[in-house]
Tab-separated table of C-alpha atoms and ligand atoms in Angstrom:
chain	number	residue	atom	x	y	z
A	1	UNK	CA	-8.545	19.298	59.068
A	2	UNK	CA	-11.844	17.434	59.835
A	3	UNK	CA	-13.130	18.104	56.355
A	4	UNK	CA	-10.261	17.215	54.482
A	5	UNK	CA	-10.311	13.890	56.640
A	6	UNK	CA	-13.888	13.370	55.779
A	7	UNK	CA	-13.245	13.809	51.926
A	8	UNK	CA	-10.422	11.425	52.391
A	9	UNK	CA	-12.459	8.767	53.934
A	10	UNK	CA	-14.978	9.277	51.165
A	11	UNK	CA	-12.269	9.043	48.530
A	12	UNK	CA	-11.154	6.175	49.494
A	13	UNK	CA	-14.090	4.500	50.401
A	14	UNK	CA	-15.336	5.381	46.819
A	15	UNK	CA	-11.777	3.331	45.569
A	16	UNK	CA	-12.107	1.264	47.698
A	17	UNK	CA	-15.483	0.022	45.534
A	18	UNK	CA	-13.983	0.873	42.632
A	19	UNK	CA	-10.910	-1.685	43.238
A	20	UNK	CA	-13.295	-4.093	44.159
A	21	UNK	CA	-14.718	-3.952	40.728
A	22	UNK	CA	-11.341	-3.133	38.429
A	23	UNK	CA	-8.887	-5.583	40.482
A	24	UNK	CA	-9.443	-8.716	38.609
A	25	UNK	CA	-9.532	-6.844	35.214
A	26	UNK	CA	-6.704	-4.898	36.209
A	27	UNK	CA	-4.690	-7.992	36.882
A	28	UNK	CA	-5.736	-9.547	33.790
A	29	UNK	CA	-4.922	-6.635	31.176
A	30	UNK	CA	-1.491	-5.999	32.110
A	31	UNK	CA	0.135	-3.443	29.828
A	32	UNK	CA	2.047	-4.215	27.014
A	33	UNK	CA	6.077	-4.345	26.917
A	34	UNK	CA	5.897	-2.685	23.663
A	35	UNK	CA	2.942	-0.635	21.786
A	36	UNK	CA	3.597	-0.230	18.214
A	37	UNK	CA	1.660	1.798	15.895
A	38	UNK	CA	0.972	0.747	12.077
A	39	UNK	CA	-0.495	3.181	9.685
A	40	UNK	CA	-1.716	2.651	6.133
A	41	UNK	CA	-3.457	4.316	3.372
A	42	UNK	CA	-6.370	2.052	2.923
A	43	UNK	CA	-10.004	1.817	3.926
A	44	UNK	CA	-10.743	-0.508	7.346
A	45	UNK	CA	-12.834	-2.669	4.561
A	46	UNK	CA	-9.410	-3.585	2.582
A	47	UNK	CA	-7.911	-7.309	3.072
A	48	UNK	CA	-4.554	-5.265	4.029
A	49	UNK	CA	-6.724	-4.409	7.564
A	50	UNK	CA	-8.393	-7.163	8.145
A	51	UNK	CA	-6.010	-9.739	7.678
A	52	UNK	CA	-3.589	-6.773	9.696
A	53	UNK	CA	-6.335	-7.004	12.844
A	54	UNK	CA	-5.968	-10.893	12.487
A	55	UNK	CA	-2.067	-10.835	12.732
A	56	UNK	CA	-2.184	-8.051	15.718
A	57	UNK	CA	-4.030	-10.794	17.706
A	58	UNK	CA	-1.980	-13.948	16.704
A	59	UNK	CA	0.949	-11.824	17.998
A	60	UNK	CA	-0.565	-10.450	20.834
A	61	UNK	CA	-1.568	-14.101	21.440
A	62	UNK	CA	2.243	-15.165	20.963
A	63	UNK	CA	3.622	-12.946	22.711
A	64	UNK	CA	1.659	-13.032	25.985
A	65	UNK	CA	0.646	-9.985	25.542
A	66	UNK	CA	3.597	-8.087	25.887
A	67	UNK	CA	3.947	-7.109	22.232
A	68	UNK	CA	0.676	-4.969	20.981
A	69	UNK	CA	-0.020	-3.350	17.584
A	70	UNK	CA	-2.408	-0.265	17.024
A	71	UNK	CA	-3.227	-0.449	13.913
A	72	UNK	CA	-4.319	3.180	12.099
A	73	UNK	CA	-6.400	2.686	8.306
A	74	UNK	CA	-7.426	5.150	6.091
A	75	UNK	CA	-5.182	7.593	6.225
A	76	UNK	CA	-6.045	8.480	10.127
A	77	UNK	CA	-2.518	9.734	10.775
A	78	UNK	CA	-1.918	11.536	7.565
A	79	UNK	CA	-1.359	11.449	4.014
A	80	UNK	CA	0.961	9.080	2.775
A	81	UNK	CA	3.755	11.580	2.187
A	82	UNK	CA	3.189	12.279	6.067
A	83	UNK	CA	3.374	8.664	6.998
A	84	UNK	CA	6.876	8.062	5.257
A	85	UNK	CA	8.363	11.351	7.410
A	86	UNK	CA	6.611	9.482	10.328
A	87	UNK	CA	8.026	6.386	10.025
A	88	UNK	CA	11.620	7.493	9.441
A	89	UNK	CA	11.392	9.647	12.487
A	90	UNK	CA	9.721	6.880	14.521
A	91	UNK	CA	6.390	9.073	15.062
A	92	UNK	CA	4.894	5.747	14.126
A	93	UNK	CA	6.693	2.492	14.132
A	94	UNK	CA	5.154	0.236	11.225
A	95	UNK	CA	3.874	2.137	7.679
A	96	UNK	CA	3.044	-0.026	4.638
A	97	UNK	CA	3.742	1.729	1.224
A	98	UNK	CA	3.975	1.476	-2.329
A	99	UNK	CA	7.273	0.667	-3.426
A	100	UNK	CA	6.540	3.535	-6.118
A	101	UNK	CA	6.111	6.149	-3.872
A	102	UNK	CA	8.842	5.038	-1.369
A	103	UNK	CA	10.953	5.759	-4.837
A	104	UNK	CA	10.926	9.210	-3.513
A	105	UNK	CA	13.431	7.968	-0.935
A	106	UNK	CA	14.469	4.997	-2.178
A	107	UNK	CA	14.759	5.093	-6.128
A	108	UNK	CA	15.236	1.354	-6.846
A	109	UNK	CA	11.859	0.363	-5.308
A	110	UNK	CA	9.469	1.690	-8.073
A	111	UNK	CA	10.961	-0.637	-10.535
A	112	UNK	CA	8.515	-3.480	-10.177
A	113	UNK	CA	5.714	-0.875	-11.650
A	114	UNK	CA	7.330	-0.170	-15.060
A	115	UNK	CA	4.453	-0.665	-17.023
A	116	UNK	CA	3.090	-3.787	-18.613
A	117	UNK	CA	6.406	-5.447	-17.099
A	118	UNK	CA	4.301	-8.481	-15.059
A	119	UNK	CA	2.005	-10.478	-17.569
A	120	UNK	CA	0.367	-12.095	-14.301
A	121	UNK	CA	0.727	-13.100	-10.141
A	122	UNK	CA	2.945	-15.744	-10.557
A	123	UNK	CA	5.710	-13.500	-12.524
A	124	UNK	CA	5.271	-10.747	-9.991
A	125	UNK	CA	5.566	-13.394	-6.640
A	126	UNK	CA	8.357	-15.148	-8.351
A	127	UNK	CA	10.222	-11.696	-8.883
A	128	UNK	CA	9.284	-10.012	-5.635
A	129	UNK	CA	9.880	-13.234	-3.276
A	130	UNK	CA	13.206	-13.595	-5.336
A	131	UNK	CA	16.007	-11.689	-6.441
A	132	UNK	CA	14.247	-8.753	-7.452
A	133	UNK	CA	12.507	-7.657	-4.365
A	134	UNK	CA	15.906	-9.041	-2.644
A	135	UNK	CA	17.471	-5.947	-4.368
A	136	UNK	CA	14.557	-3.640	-3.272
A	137	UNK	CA	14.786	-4.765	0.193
A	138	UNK	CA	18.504	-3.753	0.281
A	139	UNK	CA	18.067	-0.935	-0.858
A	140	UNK	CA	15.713	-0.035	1.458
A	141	UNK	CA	17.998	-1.384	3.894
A	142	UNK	CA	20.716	1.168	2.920
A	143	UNK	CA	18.430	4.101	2.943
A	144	UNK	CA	17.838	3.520	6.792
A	145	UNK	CA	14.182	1.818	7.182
A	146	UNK	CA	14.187	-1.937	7.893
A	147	UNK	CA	11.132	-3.891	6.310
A	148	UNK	CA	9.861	-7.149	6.240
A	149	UNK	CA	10.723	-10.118	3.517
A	150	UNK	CA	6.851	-10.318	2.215
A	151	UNK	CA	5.614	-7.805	0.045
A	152	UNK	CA	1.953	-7.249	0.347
A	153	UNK	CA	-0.481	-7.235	-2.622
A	154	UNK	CA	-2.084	-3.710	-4.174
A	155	UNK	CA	-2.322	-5.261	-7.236
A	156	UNK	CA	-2.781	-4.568	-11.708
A	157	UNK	CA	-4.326	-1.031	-11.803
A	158	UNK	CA	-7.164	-0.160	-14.002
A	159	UNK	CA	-7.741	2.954	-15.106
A	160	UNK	CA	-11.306	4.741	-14.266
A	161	UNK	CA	-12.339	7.930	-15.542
A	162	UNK	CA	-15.649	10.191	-15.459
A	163	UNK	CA	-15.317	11.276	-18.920
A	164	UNK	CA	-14.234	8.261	-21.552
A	165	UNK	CA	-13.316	5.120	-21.636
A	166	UNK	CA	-9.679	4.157	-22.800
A	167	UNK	CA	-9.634	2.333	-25.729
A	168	UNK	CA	-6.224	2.854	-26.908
A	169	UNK	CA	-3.253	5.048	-25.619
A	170	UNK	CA	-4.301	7.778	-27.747
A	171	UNK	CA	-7.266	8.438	-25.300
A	172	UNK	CA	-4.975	8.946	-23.055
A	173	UNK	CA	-4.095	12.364	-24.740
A	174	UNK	CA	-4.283	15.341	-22.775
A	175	UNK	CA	-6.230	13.113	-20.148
A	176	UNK	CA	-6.312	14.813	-16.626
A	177	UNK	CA	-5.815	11.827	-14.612
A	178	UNK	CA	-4.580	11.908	-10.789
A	179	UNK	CA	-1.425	9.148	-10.194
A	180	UNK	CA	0.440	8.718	-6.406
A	181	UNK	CA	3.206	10.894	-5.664
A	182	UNK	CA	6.283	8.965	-7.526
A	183	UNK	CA	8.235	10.011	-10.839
A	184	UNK	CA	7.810	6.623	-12.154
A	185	UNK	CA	4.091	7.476	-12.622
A	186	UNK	CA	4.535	10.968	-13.277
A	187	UNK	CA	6.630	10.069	-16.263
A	188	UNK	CA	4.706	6.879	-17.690
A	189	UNK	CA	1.219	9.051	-17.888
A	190	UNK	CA	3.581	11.867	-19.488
A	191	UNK	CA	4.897	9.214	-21.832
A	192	UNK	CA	0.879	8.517	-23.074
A	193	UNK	CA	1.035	12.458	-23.549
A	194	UNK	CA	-1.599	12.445	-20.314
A	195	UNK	CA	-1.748	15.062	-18.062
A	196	UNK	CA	-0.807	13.379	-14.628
A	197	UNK	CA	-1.248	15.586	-11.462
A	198	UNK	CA	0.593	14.054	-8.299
A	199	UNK	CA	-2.100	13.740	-5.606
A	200	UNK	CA	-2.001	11.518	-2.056
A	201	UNK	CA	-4.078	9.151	-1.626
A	202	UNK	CA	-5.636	10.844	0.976
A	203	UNK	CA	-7.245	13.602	-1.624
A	204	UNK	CA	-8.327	11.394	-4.322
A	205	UNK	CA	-12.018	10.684	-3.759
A	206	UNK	CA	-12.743	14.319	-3.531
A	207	UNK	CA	-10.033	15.254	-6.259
A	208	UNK	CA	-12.659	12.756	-8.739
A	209	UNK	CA	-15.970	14.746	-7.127
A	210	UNK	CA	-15.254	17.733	-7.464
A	211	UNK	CA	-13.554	16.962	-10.913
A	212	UNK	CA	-9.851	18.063	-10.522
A	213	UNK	CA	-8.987	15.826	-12.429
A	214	UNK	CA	-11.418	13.272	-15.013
A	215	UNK	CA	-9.776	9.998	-13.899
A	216	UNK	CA	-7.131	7.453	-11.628
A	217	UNK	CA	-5.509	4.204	-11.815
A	218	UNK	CA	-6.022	2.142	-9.384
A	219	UNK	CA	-7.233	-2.089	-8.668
A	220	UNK	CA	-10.165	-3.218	-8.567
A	221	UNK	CA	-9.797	-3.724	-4.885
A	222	UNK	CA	-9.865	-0.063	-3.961
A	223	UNK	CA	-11.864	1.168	-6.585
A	224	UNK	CA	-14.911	-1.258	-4.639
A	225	UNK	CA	-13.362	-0.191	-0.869
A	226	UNK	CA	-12.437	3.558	-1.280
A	227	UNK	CA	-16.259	3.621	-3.254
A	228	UNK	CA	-14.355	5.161	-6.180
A	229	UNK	CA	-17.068	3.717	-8.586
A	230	UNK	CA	-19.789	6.415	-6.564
A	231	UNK	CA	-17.475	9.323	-8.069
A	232	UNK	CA	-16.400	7.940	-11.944
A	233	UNK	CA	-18.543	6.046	-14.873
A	234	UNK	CA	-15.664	3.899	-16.795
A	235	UNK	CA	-13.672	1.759	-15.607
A	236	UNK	CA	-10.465	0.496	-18.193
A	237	UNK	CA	-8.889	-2.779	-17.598
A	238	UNK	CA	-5.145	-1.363	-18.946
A	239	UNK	CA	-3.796	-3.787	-16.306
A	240	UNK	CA	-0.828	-1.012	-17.143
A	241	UNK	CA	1.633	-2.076	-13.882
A	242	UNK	CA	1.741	-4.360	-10.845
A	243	UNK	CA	2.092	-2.467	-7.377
A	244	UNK	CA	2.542	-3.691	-3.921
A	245	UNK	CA	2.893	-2.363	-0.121
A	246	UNK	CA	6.111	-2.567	1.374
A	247	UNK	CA	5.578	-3.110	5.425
A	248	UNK	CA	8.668	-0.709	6.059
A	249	UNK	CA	9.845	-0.370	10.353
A	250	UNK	CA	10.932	2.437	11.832
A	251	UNK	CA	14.718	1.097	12.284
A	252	UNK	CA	15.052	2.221	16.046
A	253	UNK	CA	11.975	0.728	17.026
A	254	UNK	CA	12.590	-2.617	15.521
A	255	UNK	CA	16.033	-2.940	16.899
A	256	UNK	CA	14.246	-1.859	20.823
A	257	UNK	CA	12.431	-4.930	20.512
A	258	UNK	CA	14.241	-8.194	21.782
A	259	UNK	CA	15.143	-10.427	18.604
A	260	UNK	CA	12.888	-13.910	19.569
A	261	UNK	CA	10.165	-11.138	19.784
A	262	UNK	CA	11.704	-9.495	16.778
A	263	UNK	CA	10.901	-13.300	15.388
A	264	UNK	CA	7.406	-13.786	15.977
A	265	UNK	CA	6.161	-10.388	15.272
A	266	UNK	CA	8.081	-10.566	11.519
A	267	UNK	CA	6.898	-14.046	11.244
A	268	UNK	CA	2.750	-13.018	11.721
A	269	UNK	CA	3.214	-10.242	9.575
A	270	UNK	CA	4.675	-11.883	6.669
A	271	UNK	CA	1.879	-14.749	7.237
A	272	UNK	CA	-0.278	-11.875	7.123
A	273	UNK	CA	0.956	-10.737	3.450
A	274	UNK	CA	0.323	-14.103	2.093
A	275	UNK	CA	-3.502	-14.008	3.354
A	276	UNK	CA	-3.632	-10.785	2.062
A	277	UNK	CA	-2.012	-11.837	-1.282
A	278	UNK	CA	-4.499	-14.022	-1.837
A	279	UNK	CA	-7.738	-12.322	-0.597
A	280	UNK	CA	-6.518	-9.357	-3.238
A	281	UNK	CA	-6.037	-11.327	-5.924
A	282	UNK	CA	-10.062	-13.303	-5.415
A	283	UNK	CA	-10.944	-9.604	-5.380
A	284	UNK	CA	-9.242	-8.851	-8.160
A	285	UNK	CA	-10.247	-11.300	-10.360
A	286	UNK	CA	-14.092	-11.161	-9.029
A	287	UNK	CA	-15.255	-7.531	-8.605
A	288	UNK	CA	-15.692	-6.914	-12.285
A	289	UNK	CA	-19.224	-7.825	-12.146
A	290	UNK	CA	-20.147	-6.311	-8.593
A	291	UNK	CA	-18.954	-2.975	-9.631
A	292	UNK	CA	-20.966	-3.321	-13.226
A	293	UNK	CA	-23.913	-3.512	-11.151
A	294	UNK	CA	-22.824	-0.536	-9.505
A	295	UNK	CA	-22.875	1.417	-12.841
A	296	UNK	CA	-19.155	1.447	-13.790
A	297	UNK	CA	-18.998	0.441	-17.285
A	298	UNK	CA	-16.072	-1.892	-18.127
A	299	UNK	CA	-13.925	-2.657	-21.165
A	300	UNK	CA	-10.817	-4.359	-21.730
A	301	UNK	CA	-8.626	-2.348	-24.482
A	302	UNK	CA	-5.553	-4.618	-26.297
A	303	UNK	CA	-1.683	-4.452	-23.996
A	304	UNK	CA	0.183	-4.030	-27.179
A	305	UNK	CA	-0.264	-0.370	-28.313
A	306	UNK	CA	0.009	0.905	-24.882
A	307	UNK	CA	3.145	-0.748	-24.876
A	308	UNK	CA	4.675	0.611	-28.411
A	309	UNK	CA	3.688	3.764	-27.209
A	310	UNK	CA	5.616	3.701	-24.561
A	311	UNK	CA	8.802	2.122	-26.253
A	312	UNK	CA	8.616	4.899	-28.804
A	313	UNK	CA	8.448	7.660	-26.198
A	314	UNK	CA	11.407	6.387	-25.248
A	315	UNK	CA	10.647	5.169	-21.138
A	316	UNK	CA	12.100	1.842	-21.153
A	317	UNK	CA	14.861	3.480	-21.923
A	318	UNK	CA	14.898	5.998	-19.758
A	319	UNK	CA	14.060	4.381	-17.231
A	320	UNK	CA	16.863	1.319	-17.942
A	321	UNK	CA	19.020	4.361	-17.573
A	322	UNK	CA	17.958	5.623	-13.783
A	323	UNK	CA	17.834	1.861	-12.847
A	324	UNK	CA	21.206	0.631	-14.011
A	325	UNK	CA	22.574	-2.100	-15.823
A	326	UNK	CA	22.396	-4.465	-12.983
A	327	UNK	CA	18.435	-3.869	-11.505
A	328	UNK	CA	17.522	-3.668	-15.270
A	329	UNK	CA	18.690	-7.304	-15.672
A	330	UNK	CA	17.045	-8.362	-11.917
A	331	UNK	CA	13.534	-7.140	-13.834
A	332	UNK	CA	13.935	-8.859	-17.248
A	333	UNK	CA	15.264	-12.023	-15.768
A	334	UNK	CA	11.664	-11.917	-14.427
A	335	UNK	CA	9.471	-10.551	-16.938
A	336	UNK	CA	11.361	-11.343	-20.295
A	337	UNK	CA	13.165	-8.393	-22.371
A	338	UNK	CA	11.252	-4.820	-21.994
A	339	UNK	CA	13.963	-2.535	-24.046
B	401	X2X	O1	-2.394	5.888	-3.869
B	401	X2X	C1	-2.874	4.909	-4.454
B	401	X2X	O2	-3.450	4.992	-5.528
B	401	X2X	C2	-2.731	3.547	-3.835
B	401	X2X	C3	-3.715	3.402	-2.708
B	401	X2X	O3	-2.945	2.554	-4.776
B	401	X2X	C4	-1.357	3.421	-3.331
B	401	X2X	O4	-1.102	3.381	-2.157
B	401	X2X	C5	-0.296	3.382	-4.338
């Protein structure tokens, strides 16, 4: 009896010094209504997080607190076939991802990266703030994830290899290069007679050391953050397809939250994309020399025979086919005729 009463008193005194300290900060951080995780493929370097950190504060901010995002780069909770199973279960609430790889769930939304459709930025935000990605978005829609009206910016991929430079398409024959986890990309590399092998992001800078495979496609953007040039010696500007990051909701977990939350939340993240958008593109368009220096060596082959190559292998009309008549027109209305 006595000791427990003495261990008592000594507990509490003990609390009762520690409440003197963590009252006022206990009052002050009061937990959050609603704690939301996003998850992404990219490095923490990558405008897509930083401008993400920046629009978890403005909505913490706006929200008094009572709406917090954790925010997961890199590929911390998984690969990003993982992260789509995740966010359609509602393991995590917020995923951003390739339209081309959501394809695997939602066919429509590879369509933006048939290749050499988008000659530049302004065709591709015309088309994606407009009636194409309208379509996308519905789709999306229908296959039971909600996401948000702004599509964020991956960018034109290049093409990097350890082996040869592309000229032409014919050095893509028999090339061994890794591309994301879609069909689209499985069957464009095909359509170059490459040999594509479907790897996640996740597995790609040890897929390049360890030589798997000789080369990827990727922009400028992540070949500088993921340190890509460290594991490959060429880098080819094919500028070969546009892609972008859908920022897909879990639909539950969206709906839980009240809709004037609902309204700033969607709000900062689409302000968010059009940061982003913009710090990509200055990347883009800058990095050329930074990663010469770093001892990738650059050329710039000619859009045309990559493109009669692929118009004689037949994949604009193929994939016309899979699109239909009707998302078909959505894309040339955009880009001009591609068939
Ligand atoms: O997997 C890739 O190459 C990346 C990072 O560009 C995408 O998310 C499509």
């Amino acid at each position: 009896m006595s000791f427990s009463r003495r261990a008592l008193l000594k507990a509490s005194a003990a609390s009762a010094v520690l409440g003197g300290l963590g009252a006022p900060m206990v009052a002050r951080a009061q937990a959050a209504e609603f704690s939301y995780k996003y998850a992404n493929n990219l490095p923490d370097s990558h405008p897509m997080n930083t401008r993400a950190k920046e629009m978890a504060a403005a909505i913490k901010a706006e929200t008094n607190g009572r709406f917090e995002l954790q925010i997961f780069p890199n590929n911390q909770l998984g690969s990003d076939t993982d992260m789509l199973s995740q966010v359609r279960s509602g393991g995590i609430e917020f995923f951003t991802l390739s339209g081309l790889i959501l394809s695997t769930l939602v066919p429509a939304a590879s369509i933006n990266g048939i290749g050499f459709a988008f000659p530049d930025y302004d065709t591709v935000w015309k088309a994606m703030d407009g009636d194409l990605g309208a379509h996308v978005r519905g789709e999306i829609n229908k296959a039971g994830l909600e996401v948000m009206d702004k599509i964020w910016d991956n960018g034109f991929r290049q093409t990097t290899s350890s082996t040869r430079p592309i000229n032409g398409p014919d050095d893509f024959k028999g090339f061994k290069i890794r591309v994301p986890v879609s069909p689209l990309w499985t069957s464009m590399f095909k359509a170059f007679d490459a040999a594509p092998a479907s790897i996640n992001f996740s597995e790609v800078y040890s897929a390049l050391q360890t030589r798997v495979v000789e080369g990827q496609e990727n922009p400028l953007a992540i070949i500088s953050t993921a340190k890509l040039y460290e594991v490959q010696k060429y880098c080819s500007l094919t500028n070969h397809m546009w892609d972008g990051f859908w920022f897909l909701a879990n639909r539950r977990a969206w709906q839980a939250v009240p809709a004037d939350m609902r309204a700033i939340v969607a709000k900062h993240i689409n302000a968010a994309a059009v940061n982003e958008r913009a710090d990509v593109a200055k990347l883009n368009a800058n990095l050329q020399q930074e990663l010469a220096a770093k001892g990738l060596v650059f050329n710039q082959p000619a859009t045309a025979p990559f493109r009669d190559k692929l118009k004689s292998a037949g994949f604009y009309a193929e994939w016309k086919g899979k699109y239909g008549e009707q998302a078909w027109a959505l894309l040339e209305k955009a880009v001009g005729r591609l068939s």
